[in-house]
Amino acid sequence: MKKGLKNAISFVSFICLLLILLKISDGIFMPSYQESKKAGVRYTIKGFYKIPKNSIDVLFLGDSSMFNGVSPMELYEQTGITSYNFSTPSARAYMYYYWIQEIEKYQQPKVIVIDPLTFYYSQKEKETHTRKAIDFLKNDEIKIKMINDDIYEYDFETKLSFIIPTLRFHARWEELKLSDIKKIFKNYTSYTLGYNVGTAVKKNNNYEHYMDPKDKKVVMKDYVKEYFDKFYHYCHEKSINIVVLGIPDENVWGYNENEALKEFLSGYDNVYYLDANNNEYNLDWDYDFTDGKSHYNLSGASKMTKYVGEYLTSHYTFEKKSNKITKFYDSYLKKYKKIMVDYEKKYQDNLLKAQKKEQKRIIKEEPKKEEKETAKEIHKNKK
Amino acid sequence: MNYASIQFLLFVLATFVVYYLVPSKVRWSILLISSVIFYYLFSKMLIIYLILVTLFVYIISRIITKYEKQKKKILTISILIIVLGLLIFKYNIFLASIINPLIKIFKIEIKTHRFILPIGISYFTLDMISYIRDVYYKKIEPEKNYFKLLLFFSFFPKIVEGPFCKYKDMSEQFNAQNKFDYERNRKALLLIGLGFFKKLVIADRCALMVDTIFDSNLKGLIVLIAILLYTIQIYCDFSGCIDIIGGVAELFNIKLPKNFNQPFFSKSIQEFWQRWHITLGTWLKENIFYPVSLSKINIKLNSKVRKWKNKHLSKFIIIAFPLLFVWLVNGLWHGASWKYIFYGMYYYVIMMIGVFAKPLFDKIIKLLKIDVKSKLFQLFQMIRTFIIVNFGMLFFRASSIKKAFEMISRIGLNISAKIIHKSGLTKENYIVLFITILLLLIYEILEEKGINIREKIEEKSLLIRWPIYLFIIFSILIFGIYGPGFDSKNFIYGGF
């Protein structure tokens, strides 16, 4: 009996050691997914689990437009509303249904603001985007349910690789750097509360006509209807209000998509569509984008956040927070302001460069423009 | 389900748990149920073929001892029927390609069909022949329980890649009171780990380079390296699988016969085939060599040849005749094409040259005053044998005999960074390959010296054992060739 007990302890201890080392190897081999110093997908999802339970009023869910578009910390500073931006690049509509189940284990938001750009993406997506949305979730029954969903069509080994990421990323051994090993010691606290800070500045040249009606019919995809329906009913059961935030995106969005969405949402009670395409918040198409298309930099995000904040405060009342929670978010706000100093500096540098570039372009094109105008006048006079 | 897969490990785990939960008397039935499930997962309804052929063998083995006068006829006919199944499933297209041109003048044509092979057909067919013959020669009593016989032929660890087993050894182990033994199971897991290491880290890594070169038109030293790496690939693939199989069987206290005995330390081709795929060699010796040697034709031939003046030549013919059949069957067993017959004949011819020219070689050795017991000469013999084996493996791997010769013509001494870059492996992977092959060589040298590595590891304290286990596990997890981009290649010998 003694030998048997000794063997059992030895075996269990070995398995425990193996699991710990596996966890460390998962941390080393998983890619960084373009994370910056204090923000990125890993910060967004891991950081979520560090905030106090049942402390957030509002939840933001979406793809990269939302990821870069709304700053919960600024929202808190302006309005006192606590929120979290749980978004990942190229997320799909079906992820909202599983994300909300996972989030709801830790938080009970009164309002969920979702990004409808995801409704217009194809059902299949690149593996990197799926991984960003799932890999950093805790290994629990929701994650298992998510990877077993038929929409993914994953084989057994792929499903297992979401639980043990080393199985998927082990081939990265050839490209490992010191920074990969440092990752396991990093503190993934998201002082931005999930928000991904964009500091690049690029002019958007195509915004003028993206909301013009086009000669095409846009129909909501079947998988979107199916999963939004599930999401809607889940939120309804939990008495969570849904707001759909139409973030301007001249890449994916347009008049037809906007109209199709309104028609789709009209079939659901208590789902409000906040159409930001009207630009009531004075988005600067020249300097508020990182990529000139669909992702806001911190200036654009600031304006969007204020706009959303004004809507939320005028339509909802939120419970007063306990001192403990207020203290927590205040401490986060302090840290947020500290890290934003760097981001702000980078943004200002990029803004200056962009403004200089624009000035040069104007100076270059202005004589040509004047020449064209003069030639037109001469031609007109001749006639 | 691949042996080198997580699903297989989970399957083994489930069987293991149930096996040790049930009373020891009925544990063999758990192995049977698992084997049937395993077979069904692989071959679906073709399990019916296995069940029916086993029933046939069961009935024949019960009858054969009761009819003394007709037993030889029964033996012959039953073997022909069993082999017929294999011929139809595996060889019908090849045989038709030989026979059809010959019978064309009669306006007859044998229709062919590409059948899905029942998994392990090349293995259990030979096991069945061996079993019936053992019953015939009264080496064993016929099994009275059909299900125990079915277990022997379908035993899931060995059904796909062998080894060939003797019924007597296996039945004793199936019927034994197999108790749970922690140390034994730990050793078994270590063997499984070593198998996965050989397969996923070495064999499949070699395959990335080998497949690229064999499918390319590259010339130079890289072709020779690819041939060499293929030999290592097939060894690590096959012996790795055998290690996994052996380890799995050991978990149930079943010891399977050894199938490899450090074959690259062989000093001759004869010795090589006594160390490589040992159980196939044993099967061929008992079921082809001896029967042909003792056949009326051979006895008649022997009696004529012994009267020749040239004793060396007569001795040569006495050996050459039965060995021709051994190597023909060896080649054909590996595959249904001329390439595999050529493969068998390649070794046959080399062996026969060795036997025939032995007096000449002995004279040369005497003339040059070579000490055959010296380490240098033994090393020469090993290298010589290794080179011969490498070219044999080239014929085995190449898509055709023609392609193999074409590859030989492309061997050269030139090599460049550009060619290495195109060879299917990165610099880092070559380094890993070099290190792991070196580790394998050290392991093989120690085993050749009679040091049982597993036993030595198990004797050590936890502080030494655990790092070794973790090293093996993480080497497989990190450096293993598996996952998206590379599917852990199905075991080479599993195609049989």
PDB file of N, CA and C in Angstrom, chain B residues 453-483:
ATOM      1  N   ILE B 453      19.382   0.677 -22.210  1.00  0.00           N
ATOM      2  CA  ILE B 453      19.216   2.084 -21.812  1.00  0.00           C
ATOM      3  C   ILE B 453      17.994   2.277 -20.914  1.00  0.00           C
ATOM      4  N   ARG B 454      16.906   1.619 -21.291  1.00  0.00           N
ATOM      5  CA  ARG B 454      15.674   1.790 -20.513  1.00  0.00           C
ATOM      6  C   ARG B 454      15.869   1.322 -19.090  1.00  0.00           C
ATOM      7  N   GLU B 455      16.509   0.165 -18.950  1.00  0.00           N
ATOM      8  CA  GLU B 455      16.740  -0.378 -17.610  1.00  0.00           C
ATOM      9  C   GLU B 455      17.620   0.566 -16.809  1.00  0.00           C
ATOM     10  N   LYS B 456      18.667   1.079 -17.480  1.00  0.00           N
ATOM     11  CA  LYS B 456      19.605   1.977 -16.790  1.00  0.00           C
ATOM     12  C   LYS B 456      18.878   3.230 -16.302  1.00  0.00           C
ATOM     13  N   ILE B 457      18.012   3.775 -17.159  1.00  0.00           N
ATOM     14  CA  ILE B 457      17.273   4.987 -16.786  1.00  0.00           C
ATOM     15  C   ILE B 457      16.357   4.690 -15.613  1.00  0.00           C
ATOM     16  N   GLU B 458      15.684   3.566 -15.676  1.00  0.00           N
ATOM     17  CA  GLU B 458      14.717   3.228 -14.625  1.00  0.00           C
ATOM     18  C   GLU B 458      15.365   2.960 -13.275  1.00  0.00           C
ATOM     19  N   GLU B 459      16.661   2.606 -13.315  1.00  0.00           N
ATOM     20  CA  GLU B 459      17.372   2.360 -12.049  1.00  0.00           C
ATOM     21  C   GLU B 459      17.699   3.657 -11.331  1.00  0.00           C
ATOM     22  N   LYS B 460      17.755   4.744 -12.098  1.00  0.00           N
ATOM     23  CA  LYS B 460      18.192   6.028 -11.535  1.00  0.00           C
ATOM     24  C   LYS B 460      17.104   6.652 -10.681  1.00  0.00           C
ATOM     25  N   SER B 461      17.533   7.649  -9.904  1.00  0.00           N
ATOM     26  CA  SER B 461      16.574   8.332  -9.042  1.00  0.00           C
ATOM     27  C   SER B 461      15.712   9.264  -9.879  1.00  0.00           C
ATOM     28  N   LEU B 462      14.706   9.739  -9.239  1.00  0.00           N
ATOM     29  CA  LEU B 462      13.727  10.641  -9.833  1.00  0.00           C
ATOM     30  C   LEU B 462      14.411  11.887 -10.409  1.00  0.00           C
ATOM     31  N   LEU B 463      15.457  12.345  -9.747  1.00  0.00           N
ATOM     32  CA  LEU B 463      16.141  13.582 -10.168  1.00  0.00           C
ATOM     33  C   LEU B 463      16.822  13.432 -11.522  1.00  0.00           C
ATOM     34  N   ILE B 464      17.087  12.184 -11.898  1.00  0.00           N
ATOM     35  CA  ILE B 464      17.685  11.931 -13.220  1.00  0.00           C
ATOM     36  C   ILE B 464      16.606  11.492 -14.198  1.00  0.00           C
ATOM     37  N   ARG B 465      15.703  10.684 -13.723  1.00  0.00           N
ATOM     38  CA  ARG B 465      14.656  10.162 -14.626  1.00  0.00           C
ATOM     39  C   ARG B 465      13.769  11.260 -15.156  1.00  0.00           C
ATOM     40  N   TRP B 466      13.277  12.120 -14.257  1.00  0.00           N
ATOM     41  CA  TRP B 466      12.313  13.147 -14.661  1.00  0.00           C
ATOM     42  C   TRP B 466      12.846  14.085 -15.725  1.00  0.00           C
ATOM     43  N   PRO B 467      14.081  14.612 -15.589  1.00  0.00           N
ATOM     44  CA  PRO B 467      14.609  15.444 -16.681  1.00  0.00           C
ATOM     45  C   PRO B 467      14.693  14.698 -18.013  1.00  0.00           C
ATOM     46  N   ILE B 468      15.012  13.389 -17.942  1.00  0.00           N
ATOM     47  CA  ILE B 468      15.080  12.606 -19.186  1.00  0.00           C
ATOM     48  C   ILE B 468      13.693  12.498 -19.811  1.00  0.00           C
ATOM     49  N   TYR B 469      12.702  12.167 -18.985  1.00  0.00           N
ATOM     50  CA  TYR B 469      11.334  12.061 -19.509  1.00  0.00           C
ATOM     51  C   TYR B 469      10.897  13.397 -20.122  1.00  0.00           C
ATOM     52  N   LEU B 470      11.165  14.484 -19.387  1.00  0.00           N
ATOM     53  CA  LEU B 470      10.729  15.804 -19.852  1.00  0.00           C
ATOM     54  C   LEU B 470      11.476  16.198 -21.124  1.00  0.00           C
ATOM     55  N   PHE B 471      12.743  15.824 -21.196  1.00  0.00           N
ATOM     56  CA  PHE B 471      13.517  16.108 -22.409  1.00  0.00           C
ATOM     57  C   PHE B 471      12.889  15.412 -23.615  1.00  0.00           C
ATOM     58  N   ILE B 472      12.537  14.142 -23.443  1.00  0.00           N
ATOM     59  CA  ILE B 472      11.940  13.384 -24.544  1.00  0.00           C
ATOM     60  C   ILE B 472      10.592  13.994 -24.931  1.00  0.00           C
ATOM     61  N   ILE B 473       9.762  14.265 -23.917  1.00  0.00           N
ATOM     62  CA  ILE B 473       8.417  14.802 -24.191  1.00  0.00           C
ATOM     63  C   ILE B 473       8.507  16.146 -24.911  1.00  0.00           C
ATOM     64  N   PHE B 474       9.336  17.055 -24.385  1.00  0.00           N
ATOM     65  CA  PHE B 474       9.395  18.383 -25.000  1.00  0.00           C
ATOM     66  C   PHE B 474      10.143  18.397 -26.322  1.00  0.00           C
ATOM     67  N   SER B 475      11.062  17.460 -26.500  1.00  0.00           N
ATOM     68  CA  SER B 475      11.703  17.341 -27.829  1.00  0.00           C
ATOM     69  C   SER B 475      10.669  16.980 -28.870  1.00  0.00           C
ATOM     70  N   ILE B 476       9.785  16.055 -28.496  1.00  0.00           N
ATOM     71  CA  ILE B 476       8.733  15.638 -29.432  1.00  0.00           C
ATOM     72  C   ILE B 476       7.762  16.792 -29.668  1.00  0.00           C
ATOM     73  N   LEU B 477       7.344  17.436 -28.580  1.00  0.00           N
ATOM     74  CA  LEU B 477       6.358  18.523 -28.714  1.00  0.00           C
ATOM     75  C   LEU B 477       6.900  19.680 -29.538  1.00  0.00           C
ATOM     76  N   ILE B 478       8.172  20.041 -29.306  1.00  0.00           N
ATOM     77  CA  ILE B 478       8.720  21.230 -29.961  1.00  0.00           C
ATOM     78  C   ILE B 478       9.289  20.899 -31.339  1.00  0.00           C
ATOM     79  N   PHE B 479      10.109  19.857 -31.411  1.00  0.00           N
ATOM     80  CA  PHE B 479      10.796  19.561 -32.673  1.00  0.00           C
ATOM     81  C   PHE B 479      10.084  18.546 -33.553  1.00  0.00           C
ATOM     82  N   GLY B 480       8.995  17.971 -33.050  1.00  0.00           N
ATOM     83  CA  GLY B 480       8.262  16.991 -33.854  1.00  0.00           C
ATOM     84  C   GLY B 480       7.689  17.601 -35.115  1.00  0.00           C
ATOM     85  N   ILE B 481       7.679  16.821 -36.171  1.00  0.00           N
ATOM     86  CA  ILE B 481       7.110  17.282 -37.439  1.00  0.00           C
ATOM     87  C   ILE B 481       5.642  16.868 -37.444  1.00  0.00           C
ATOM     88  N   TYR B 482       4.794  17.741 -36.979  1.00  0.00           N
ATOM     89  CA  TYR B 482       3.356  17.475 -36.944  1.00  0.00           C
ATOM     90  C   TYR B 482       2.627  18.807 -36.954  1.00  0.00           C
ATOM     91  N   GLY B 483       1.335  18.759 -37.220  1.00  0.00           N
ATOM     92  CA  GLY B 483       0.535  19.972 -37.197  1.00  0.00           C
ATOM     93  C   GLY B 483       0.328  20.535 -38.589  1.00  0.00           C
TER      94      GLY B 483
END
